[in-house]
Short mmCIF file of C-alpha atoms and ligand atoms in Angstrom, two decimals:
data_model
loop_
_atom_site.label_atom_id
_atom_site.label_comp_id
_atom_site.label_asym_id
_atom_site.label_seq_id
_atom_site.Cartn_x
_atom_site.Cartn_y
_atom_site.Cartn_z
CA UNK A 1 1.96 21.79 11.77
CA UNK A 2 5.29 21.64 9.51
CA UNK A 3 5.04 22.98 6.12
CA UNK A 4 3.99 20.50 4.05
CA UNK A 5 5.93 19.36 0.79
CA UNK A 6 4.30 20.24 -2.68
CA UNK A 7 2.18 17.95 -3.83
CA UNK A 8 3.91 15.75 -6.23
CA UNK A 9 2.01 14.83 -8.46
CA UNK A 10 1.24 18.39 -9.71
CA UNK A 11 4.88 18.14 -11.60
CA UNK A 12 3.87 15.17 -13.61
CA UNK A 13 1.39 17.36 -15.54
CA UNK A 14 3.55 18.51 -18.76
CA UNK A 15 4.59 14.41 -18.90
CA UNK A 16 0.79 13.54 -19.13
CA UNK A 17 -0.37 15.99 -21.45
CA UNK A 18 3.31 14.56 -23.84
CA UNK A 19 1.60 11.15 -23.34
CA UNK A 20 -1.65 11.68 -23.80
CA UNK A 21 -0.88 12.95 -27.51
CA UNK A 22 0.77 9.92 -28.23
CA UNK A 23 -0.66 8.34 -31.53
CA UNK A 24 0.75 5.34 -33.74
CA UNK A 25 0.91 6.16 -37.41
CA UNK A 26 -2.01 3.07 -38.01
CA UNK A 27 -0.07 1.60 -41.08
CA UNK A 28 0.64 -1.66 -39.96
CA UNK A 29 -0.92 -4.20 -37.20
CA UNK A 30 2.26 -3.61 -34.97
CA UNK A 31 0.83 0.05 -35.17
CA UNK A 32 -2.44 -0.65 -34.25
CA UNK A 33 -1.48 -3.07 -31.41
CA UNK A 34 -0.08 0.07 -29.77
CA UNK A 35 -3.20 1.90 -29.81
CA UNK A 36 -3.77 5.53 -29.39
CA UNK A 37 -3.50 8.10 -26.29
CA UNK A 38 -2.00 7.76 -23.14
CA UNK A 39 -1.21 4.17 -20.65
CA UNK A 40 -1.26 5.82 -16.98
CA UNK A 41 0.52 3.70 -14.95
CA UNK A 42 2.09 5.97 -13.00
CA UNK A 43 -0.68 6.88 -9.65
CA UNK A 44 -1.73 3.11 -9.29
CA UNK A 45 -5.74 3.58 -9.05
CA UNK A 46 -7.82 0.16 -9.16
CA UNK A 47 -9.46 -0.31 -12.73
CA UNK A 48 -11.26 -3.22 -12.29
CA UNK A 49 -14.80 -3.65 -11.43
CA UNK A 50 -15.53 -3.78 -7.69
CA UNK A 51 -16.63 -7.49 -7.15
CA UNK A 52 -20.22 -7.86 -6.88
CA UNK A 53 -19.99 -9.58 -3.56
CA UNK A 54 -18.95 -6.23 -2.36
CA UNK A 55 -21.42 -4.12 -4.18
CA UNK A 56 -24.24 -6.22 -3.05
CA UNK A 57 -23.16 -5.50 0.57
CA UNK A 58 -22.80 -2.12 0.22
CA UNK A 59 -26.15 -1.81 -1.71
CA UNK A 60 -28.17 -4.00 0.69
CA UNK A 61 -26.76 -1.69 3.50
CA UNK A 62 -27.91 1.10 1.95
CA UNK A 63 -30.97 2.17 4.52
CA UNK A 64 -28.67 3.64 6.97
CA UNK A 65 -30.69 6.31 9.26
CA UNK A 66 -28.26 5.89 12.63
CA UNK A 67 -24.89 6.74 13.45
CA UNK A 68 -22.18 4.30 12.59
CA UNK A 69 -19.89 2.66 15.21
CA UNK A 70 -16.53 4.10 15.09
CA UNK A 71 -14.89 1.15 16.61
CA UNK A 72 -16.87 -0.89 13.94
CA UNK A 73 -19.15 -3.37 14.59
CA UNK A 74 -18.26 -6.37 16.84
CA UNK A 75 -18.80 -8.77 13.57
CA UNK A 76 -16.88 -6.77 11.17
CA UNK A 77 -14.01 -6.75 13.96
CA UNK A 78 -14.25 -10.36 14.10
CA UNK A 79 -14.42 -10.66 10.51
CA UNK A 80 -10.81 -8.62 10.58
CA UNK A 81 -9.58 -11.35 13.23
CA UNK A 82 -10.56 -13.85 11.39
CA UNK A 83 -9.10 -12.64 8.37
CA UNK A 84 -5.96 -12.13 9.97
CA UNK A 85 -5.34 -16.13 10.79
CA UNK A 86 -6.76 -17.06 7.56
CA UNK A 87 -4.41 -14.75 5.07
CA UNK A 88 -1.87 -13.60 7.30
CA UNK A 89 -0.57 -16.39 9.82
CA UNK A 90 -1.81 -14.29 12.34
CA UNK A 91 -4.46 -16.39 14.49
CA UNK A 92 -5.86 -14.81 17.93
CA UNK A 93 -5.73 -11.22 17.82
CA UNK A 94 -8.12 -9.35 20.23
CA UNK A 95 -11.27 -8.03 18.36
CA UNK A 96 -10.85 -5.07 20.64
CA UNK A 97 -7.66 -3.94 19.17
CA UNK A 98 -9.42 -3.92 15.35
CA UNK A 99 -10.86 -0.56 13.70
CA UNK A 100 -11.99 0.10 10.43
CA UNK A 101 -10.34 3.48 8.75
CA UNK A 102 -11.76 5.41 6.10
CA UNK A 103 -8.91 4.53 3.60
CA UNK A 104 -5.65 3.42 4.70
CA UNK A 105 -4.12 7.05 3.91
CA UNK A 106 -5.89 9.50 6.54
CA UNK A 107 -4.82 6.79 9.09
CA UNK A 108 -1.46 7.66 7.83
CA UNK A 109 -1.58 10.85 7.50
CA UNK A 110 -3.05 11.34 11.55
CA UNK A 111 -1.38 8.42 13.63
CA UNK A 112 0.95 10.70 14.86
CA UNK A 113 -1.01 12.75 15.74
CA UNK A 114 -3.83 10.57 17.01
CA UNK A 115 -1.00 9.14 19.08
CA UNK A 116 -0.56 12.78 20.48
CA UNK A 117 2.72 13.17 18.69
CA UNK A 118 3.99 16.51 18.57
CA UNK A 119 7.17 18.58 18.39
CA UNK A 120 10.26 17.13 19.58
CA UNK A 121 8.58 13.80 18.65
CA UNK A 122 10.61 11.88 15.71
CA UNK A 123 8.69 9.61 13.42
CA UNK A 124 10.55 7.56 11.63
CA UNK A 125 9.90 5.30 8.42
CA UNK A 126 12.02 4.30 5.06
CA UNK A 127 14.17 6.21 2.35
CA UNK A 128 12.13 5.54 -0.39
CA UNK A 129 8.40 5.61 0.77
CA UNK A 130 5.56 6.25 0.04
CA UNK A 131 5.05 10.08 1.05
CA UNK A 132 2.41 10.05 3.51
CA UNK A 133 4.21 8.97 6.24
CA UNK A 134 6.53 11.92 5.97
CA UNK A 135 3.03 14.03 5.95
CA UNK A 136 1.94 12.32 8.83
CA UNK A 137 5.05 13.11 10.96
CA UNK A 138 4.63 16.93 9.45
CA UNK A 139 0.87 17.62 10.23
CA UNK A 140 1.64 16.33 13.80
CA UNK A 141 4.59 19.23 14.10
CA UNK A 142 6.84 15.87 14.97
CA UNK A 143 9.94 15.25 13.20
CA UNK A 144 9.94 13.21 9.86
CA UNK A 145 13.58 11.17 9.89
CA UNK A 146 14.10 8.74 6.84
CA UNK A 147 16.58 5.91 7.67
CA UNK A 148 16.34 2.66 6.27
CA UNK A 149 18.08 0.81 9.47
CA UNK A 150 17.55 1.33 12.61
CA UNK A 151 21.04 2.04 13.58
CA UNK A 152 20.42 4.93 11.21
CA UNK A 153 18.69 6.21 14.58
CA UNK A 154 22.20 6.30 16.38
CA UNK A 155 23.18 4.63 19.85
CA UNK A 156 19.33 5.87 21.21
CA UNK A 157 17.95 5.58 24.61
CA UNK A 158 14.14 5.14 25.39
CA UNK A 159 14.06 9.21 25.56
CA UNK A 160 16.23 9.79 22.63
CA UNK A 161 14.72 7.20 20.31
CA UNK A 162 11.73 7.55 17.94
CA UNK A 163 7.85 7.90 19.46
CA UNK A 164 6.83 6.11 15.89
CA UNK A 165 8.53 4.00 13.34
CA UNK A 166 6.68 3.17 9.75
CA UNK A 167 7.79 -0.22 7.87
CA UNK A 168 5.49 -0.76 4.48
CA UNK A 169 6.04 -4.46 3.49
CA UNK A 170 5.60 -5.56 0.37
CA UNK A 171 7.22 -1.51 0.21
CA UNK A 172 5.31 0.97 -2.17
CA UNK A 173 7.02 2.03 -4.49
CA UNK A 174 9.82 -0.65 -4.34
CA UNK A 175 7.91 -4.00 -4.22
CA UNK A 176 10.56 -5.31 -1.19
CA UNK A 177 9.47 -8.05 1.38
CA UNK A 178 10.47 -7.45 4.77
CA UNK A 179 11.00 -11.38 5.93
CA UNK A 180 10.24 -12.84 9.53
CA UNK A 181 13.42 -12.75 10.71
CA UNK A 182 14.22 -8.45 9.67
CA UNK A 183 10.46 -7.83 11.25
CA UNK A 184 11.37 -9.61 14.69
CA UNK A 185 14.96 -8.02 14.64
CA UNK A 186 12.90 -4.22 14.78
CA UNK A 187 10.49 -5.15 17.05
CA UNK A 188 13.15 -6.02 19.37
CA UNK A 189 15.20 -3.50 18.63
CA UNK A 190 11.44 -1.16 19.36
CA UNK A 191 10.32 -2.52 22.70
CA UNK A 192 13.67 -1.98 24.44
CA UNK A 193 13.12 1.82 23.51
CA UNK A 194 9.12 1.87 23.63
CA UNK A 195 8.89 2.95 19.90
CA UNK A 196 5.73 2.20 18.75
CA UNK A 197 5.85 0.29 15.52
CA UNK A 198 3.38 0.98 12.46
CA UNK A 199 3.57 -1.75 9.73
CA UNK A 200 1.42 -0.72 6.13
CA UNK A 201 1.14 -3.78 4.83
CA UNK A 202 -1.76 -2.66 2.21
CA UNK A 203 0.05 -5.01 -0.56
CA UNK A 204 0.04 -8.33 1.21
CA UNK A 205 -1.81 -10.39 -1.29
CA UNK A 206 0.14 -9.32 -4.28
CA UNK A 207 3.09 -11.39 -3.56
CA UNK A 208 4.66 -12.76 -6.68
CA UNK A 209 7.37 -14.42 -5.13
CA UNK A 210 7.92 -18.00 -5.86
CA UNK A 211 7.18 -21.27 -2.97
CA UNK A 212 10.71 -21.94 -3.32
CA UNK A 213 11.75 -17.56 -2.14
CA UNK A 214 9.07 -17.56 0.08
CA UNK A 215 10.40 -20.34 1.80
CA UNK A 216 6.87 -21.98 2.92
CA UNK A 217 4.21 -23.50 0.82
CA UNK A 218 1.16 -20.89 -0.63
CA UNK A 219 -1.17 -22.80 2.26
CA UNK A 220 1.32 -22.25 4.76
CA UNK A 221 2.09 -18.76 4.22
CA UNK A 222 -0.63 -17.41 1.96
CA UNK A 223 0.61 -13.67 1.86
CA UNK A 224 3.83 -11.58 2.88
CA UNK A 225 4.53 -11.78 6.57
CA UNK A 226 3.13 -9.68 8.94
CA UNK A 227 3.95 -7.51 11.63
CA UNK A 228 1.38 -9.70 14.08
CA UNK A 229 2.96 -12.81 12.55
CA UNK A 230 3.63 -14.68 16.03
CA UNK A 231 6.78 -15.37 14.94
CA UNK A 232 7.32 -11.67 14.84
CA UNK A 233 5.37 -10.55 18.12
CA UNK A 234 6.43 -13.62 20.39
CA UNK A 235 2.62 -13.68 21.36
CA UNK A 236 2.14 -10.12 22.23
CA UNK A 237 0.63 -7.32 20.46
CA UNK A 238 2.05 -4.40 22.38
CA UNK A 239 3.59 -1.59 20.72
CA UNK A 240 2.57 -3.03 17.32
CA UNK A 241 -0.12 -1.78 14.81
CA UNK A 242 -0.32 -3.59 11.21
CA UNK A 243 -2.49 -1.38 8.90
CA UNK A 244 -4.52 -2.68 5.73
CA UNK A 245 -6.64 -1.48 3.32
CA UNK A 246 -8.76 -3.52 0.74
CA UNK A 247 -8.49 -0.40 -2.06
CA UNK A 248 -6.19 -2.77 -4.07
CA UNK A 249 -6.84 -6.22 -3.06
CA UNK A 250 -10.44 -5.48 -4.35
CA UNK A 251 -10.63 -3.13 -6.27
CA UNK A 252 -12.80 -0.57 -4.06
CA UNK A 253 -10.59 2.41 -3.60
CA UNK A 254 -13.82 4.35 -4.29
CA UNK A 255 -15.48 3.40 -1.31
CA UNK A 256 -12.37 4.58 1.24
CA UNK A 257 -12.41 0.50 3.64
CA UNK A 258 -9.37 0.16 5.46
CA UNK A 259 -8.59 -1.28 8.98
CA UNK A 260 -5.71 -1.18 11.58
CA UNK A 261 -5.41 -3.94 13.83
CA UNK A 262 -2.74 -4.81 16.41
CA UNK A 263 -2.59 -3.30 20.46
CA UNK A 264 -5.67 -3.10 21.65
CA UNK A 265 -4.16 -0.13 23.93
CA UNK A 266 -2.61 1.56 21.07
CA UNK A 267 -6.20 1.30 19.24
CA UNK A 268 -7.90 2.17 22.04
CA UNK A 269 -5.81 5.81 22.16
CA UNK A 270 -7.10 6.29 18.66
CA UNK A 271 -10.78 5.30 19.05
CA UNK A 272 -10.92 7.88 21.69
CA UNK A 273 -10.08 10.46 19.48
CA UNK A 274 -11.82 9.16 16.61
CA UNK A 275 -15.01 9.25 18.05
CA UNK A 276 -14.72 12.75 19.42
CA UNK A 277 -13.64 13.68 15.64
CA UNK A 278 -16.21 11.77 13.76
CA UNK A 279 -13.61 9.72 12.37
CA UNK A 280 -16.27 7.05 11.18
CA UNK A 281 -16.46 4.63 8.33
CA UNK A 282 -20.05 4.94 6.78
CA UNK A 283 -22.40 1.73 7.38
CA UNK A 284 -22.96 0.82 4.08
CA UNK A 285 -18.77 0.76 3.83
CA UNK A 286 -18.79 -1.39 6.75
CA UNK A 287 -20.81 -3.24 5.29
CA UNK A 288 -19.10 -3.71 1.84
CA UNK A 289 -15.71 -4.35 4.36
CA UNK A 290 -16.78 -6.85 5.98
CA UNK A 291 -18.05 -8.73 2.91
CA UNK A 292 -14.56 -8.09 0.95
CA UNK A 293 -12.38 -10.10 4.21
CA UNK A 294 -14.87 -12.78 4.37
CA UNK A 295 -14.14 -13.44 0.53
CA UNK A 296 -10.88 -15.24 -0.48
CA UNK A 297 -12.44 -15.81 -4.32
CA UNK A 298 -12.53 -11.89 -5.92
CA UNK A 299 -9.20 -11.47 -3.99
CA UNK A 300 -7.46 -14.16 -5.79
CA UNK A 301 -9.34 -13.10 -9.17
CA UNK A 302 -7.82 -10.02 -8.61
CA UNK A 303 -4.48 -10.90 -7.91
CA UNK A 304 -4.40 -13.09 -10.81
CA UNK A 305 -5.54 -10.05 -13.30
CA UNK A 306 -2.36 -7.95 -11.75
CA UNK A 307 -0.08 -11.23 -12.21
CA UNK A 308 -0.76 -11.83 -16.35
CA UNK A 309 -0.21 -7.76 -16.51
CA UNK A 310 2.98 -7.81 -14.61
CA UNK A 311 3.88 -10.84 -17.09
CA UNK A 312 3.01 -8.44 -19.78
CA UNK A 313 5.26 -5.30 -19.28
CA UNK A 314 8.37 -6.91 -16.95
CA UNK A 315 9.62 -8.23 -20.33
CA UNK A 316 8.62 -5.51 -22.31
CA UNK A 317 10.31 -2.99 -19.49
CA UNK A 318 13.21 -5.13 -19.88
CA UNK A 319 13.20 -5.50 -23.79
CA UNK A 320 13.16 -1.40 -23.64
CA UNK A 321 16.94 -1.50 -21.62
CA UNK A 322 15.20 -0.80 -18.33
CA UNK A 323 16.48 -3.20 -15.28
CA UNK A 324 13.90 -4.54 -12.53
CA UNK A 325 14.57 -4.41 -9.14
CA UNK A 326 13.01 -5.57 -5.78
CA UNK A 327 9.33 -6.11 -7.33
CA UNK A 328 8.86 -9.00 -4.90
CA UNK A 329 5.36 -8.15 -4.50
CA UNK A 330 2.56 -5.19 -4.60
CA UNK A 331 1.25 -3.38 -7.13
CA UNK A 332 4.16 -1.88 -9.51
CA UNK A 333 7.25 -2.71 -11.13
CA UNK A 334 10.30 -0.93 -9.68
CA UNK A 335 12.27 -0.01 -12.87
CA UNK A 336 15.80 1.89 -13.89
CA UNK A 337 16.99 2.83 -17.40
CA UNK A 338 20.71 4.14 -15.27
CA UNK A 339 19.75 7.72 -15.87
CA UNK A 340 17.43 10.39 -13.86
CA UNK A 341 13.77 9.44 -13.38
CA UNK A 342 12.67 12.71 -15.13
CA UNK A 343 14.85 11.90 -18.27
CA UNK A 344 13.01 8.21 -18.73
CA UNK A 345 9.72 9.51 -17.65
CA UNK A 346 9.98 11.47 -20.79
CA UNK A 347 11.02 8.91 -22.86
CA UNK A 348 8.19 7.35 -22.03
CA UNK A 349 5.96 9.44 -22.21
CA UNK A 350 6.83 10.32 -25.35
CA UNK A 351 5.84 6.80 -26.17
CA UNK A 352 2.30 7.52 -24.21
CA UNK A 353 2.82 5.75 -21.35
CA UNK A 354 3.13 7.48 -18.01
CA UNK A 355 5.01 6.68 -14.91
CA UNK A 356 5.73 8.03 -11.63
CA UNK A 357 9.43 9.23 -11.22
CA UNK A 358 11.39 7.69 -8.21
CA UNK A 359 11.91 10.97 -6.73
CA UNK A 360 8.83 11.28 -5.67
CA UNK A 361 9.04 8.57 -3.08
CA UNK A 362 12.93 10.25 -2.15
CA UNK A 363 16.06 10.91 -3.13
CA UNK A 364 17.58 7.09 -3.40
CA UNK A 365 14.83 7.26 -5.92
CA UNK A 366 16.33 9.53 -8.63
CA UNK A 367 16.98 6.71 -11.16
CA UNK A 368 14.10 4.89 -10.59
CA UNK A 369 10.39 4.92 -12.08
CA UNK A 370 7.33 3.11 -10.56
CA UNK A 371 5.44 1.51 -13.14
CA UNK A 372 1.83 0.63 -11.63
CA UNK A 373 0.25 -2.84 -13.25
CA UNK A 374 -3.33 -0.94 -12.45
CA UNK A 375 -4.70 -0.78 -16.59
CA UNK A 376 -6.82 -2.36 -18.35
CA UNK A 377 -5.24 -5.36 -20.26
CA UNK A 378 -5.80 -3.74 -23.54
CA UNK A 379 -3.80 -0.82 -21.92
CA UNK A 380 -1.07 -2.69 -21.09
CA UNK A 381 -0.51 -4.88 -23.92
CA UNK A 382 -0.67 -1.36 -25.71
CA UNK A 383 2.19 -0.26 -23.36
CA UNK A 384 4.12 -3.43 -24.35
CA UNK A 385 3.72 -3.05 -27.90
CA UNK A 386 4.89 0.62 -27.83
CA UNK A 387 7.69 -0.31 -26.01
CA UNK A 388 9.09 -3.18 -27.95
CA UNK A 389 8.40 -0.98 -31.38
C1 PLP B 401 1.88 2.19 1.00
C2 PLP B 401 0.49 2.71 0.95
N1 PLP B 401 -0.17 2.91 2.09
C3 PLP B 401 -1.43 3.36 2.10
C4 PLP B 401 -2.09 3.66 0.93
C5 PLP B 401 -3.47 4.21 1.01
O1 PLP B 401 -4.45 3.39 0.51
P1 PLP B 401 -5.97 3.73 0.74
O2 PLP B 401 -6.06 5.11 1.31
O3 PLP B 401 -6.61 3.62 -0.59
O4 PLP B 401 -6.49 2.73 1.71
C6 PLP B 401 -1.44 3.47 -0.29
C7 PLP B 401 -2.12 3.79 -1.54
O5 PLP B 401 -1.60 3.85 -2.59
C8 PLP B 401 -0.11 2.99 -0.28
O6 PLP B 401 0.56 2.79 -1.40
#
């Protein structure tokens, strides 16, 4: 293994413990709209209740004497599939190249080396990311390489090129879309090198963009485009793994229910290992999976709760001097006051509300903070009064 970076959210602590003293001096109604102690918006943990469609699964699988299947059961792969053509314009996969992942983030963290990565072996994935893929590429003793295009990756040959290449569309922490036409373009540019290609699409059903941006009506094109769009894979799966995870979507980051889906060779090399590693989602979490894909409803409940939030604090963001950018879709607003993340996190903070600096996710990041719509709505209409004050 590489040495692995600090862990960044240690630094944040002396921000927190500014915001958390935050208190309004309670002599008017604009004071008490404002509230008292600290907004955290800045790690982007689910705060609403898990729906009870999924609890009751979870509970009623709850008598759970025998092993689990690491490949998942055959109806909780086809529930994947099937979820797949419904949300994701991606119709026909192969059940057999669907798993269920404890979380979205250990799958992260050990495709490389799953894939038997290892020294010499460059994994590749955006600028400003989320950090784990970096991890990944470290615990595997491969070598992490940041580049936002692939010509980044130089005039490479199938031996020089990258073993693995990360996208994350809609992008944590930036909120950018990764259209049709940019996906097909990489996996072109992919299978005439044989790099596999990893897409983390864990924010797909947050997409705020607008019929008219999207280009295709909500029915059409209910969530942001795939990696196993068709239109994307030309029909075939190979080289190609889209990963998912239902933390956000429904609110069960708790219970750890991810999946990866894509070539069933690919997934294959990874069940193998799995299984000797006891790499196994519990039953009852199976369970609880399967009965969070099958249900559009609590998704689009959810979705709607982040919407009126992000309606909340873009203005009030904005109001404060702070520009938005990207924020297409996902789970946080992508916002710059022109000055170092550290300096704004601080002003903030000193208003109670805490953020995640840019830096974390990389150096483009410096001016940038990640403002997560994951409060309460009393939270974040306190965050919006505090601001505007
Ligand atoms: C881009 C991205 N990928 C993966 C994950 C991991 O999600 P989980 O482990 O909860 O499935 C996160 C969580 O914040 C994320 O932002």
């Amino acid at each position: 293994m590489t040495s692995l970076p600090d862990f960044p959210w240690d630094s944040l602590a002396p921000a927190k413990e500014r915001a958390k003293a935050f208190s309004s001096s309670g002599e008017s109604s604009a004071d008490e709209a404002q509230g008292e102690g600290i907004v955290d918006l800045s790690v982007g943990t689910p705060v609403d209740a898990t729906p009870a469609v999924v609890q009751e699964a979870l509970r009623e699988a709850s008598d759970a004497p025998g092993y689990p299947q690491t490949w998942g059961t055959p109806d909780l792969r086809e529930g994947i599939v099937d979820w797949f053509a419904r949300r994701r314009g991606a119709p026909g996969l192969d059940p057999d190249g669907v798993m269920p992942t404890i979380g979205s983030k250990e799958l992260v963290a050990w495709l490389p080396t799953l894939l038997g990565l290892g020294a010499g072996d460059v994994v590749g994935f955006p600028r400003v990311a989320y950090p784990t893929y970096d991890v990944g590429a470290r615990i595997a003793g491969a070598t992490p390489f940041a580049a936002d295009a692939t010509t980044a990756f130089g005039p490479t040959t199938p031996s020089s090129a990258p073993k693995l290449l990360w996208l994350n569309t809609p992008s944590n922490p930036t909120g950018k879309v990764l259209g049709v036409e940019h996906l097909t373009k990489v996996v072109a540019w992919a299978r005439a090198r044989g790099v596999i290609v990893a897409s983390d699409e864990c924010y797909a059903e947050l997409d705020w963009r607008s019929e008219e941006e999207r280009g295709q009506s909500y029915a059409e094109l209910p969530t942001t485009p795939s990696i196993l769009d068709p239109r994307v894979t030309g029909g075939s799966t190979e080289g190609l793994l889209a990963v998912y995870s239902t933390s956000k979507q429904s609110s069960l980051a708790g219970y750890r229910a991810a999946f990866v889906a894509g070539d069933p060779a690919l997934v294959g090399r990874l069940l193998e290992v799995r299984k000797h590693a006891g790499m196994i989602v519990p039953w009852p979490v199976q369970r609880a999976l399967l009965a969070a894909v099958r249900d559009d409803e609590h998704v689009a409940a959810q979705r709607e709760r982040y919407r009126v939030r992000r309606e909340v604090l873009r203005p009030a963001l904005e109001g404060f001097g702070m520009r938005i950018d990207d924020s297409a879709a996902g789970l946080y607003l992508w916002a710059t006051a022109g000055e170092p993340c550290r300096v704004t996190v601080d002003r903030l903070a000193d208003l109670g509300i805490l953020v995640a600096p840019g830096d974390f996710y990389g150096a483009p990041g410096a001016e940038h903070v990640r403002v997560a719509l994951s409060a309460s709505d009393e939270r974040i209409a306190a965050a919006a009064a505090r601001l505007a004050r």
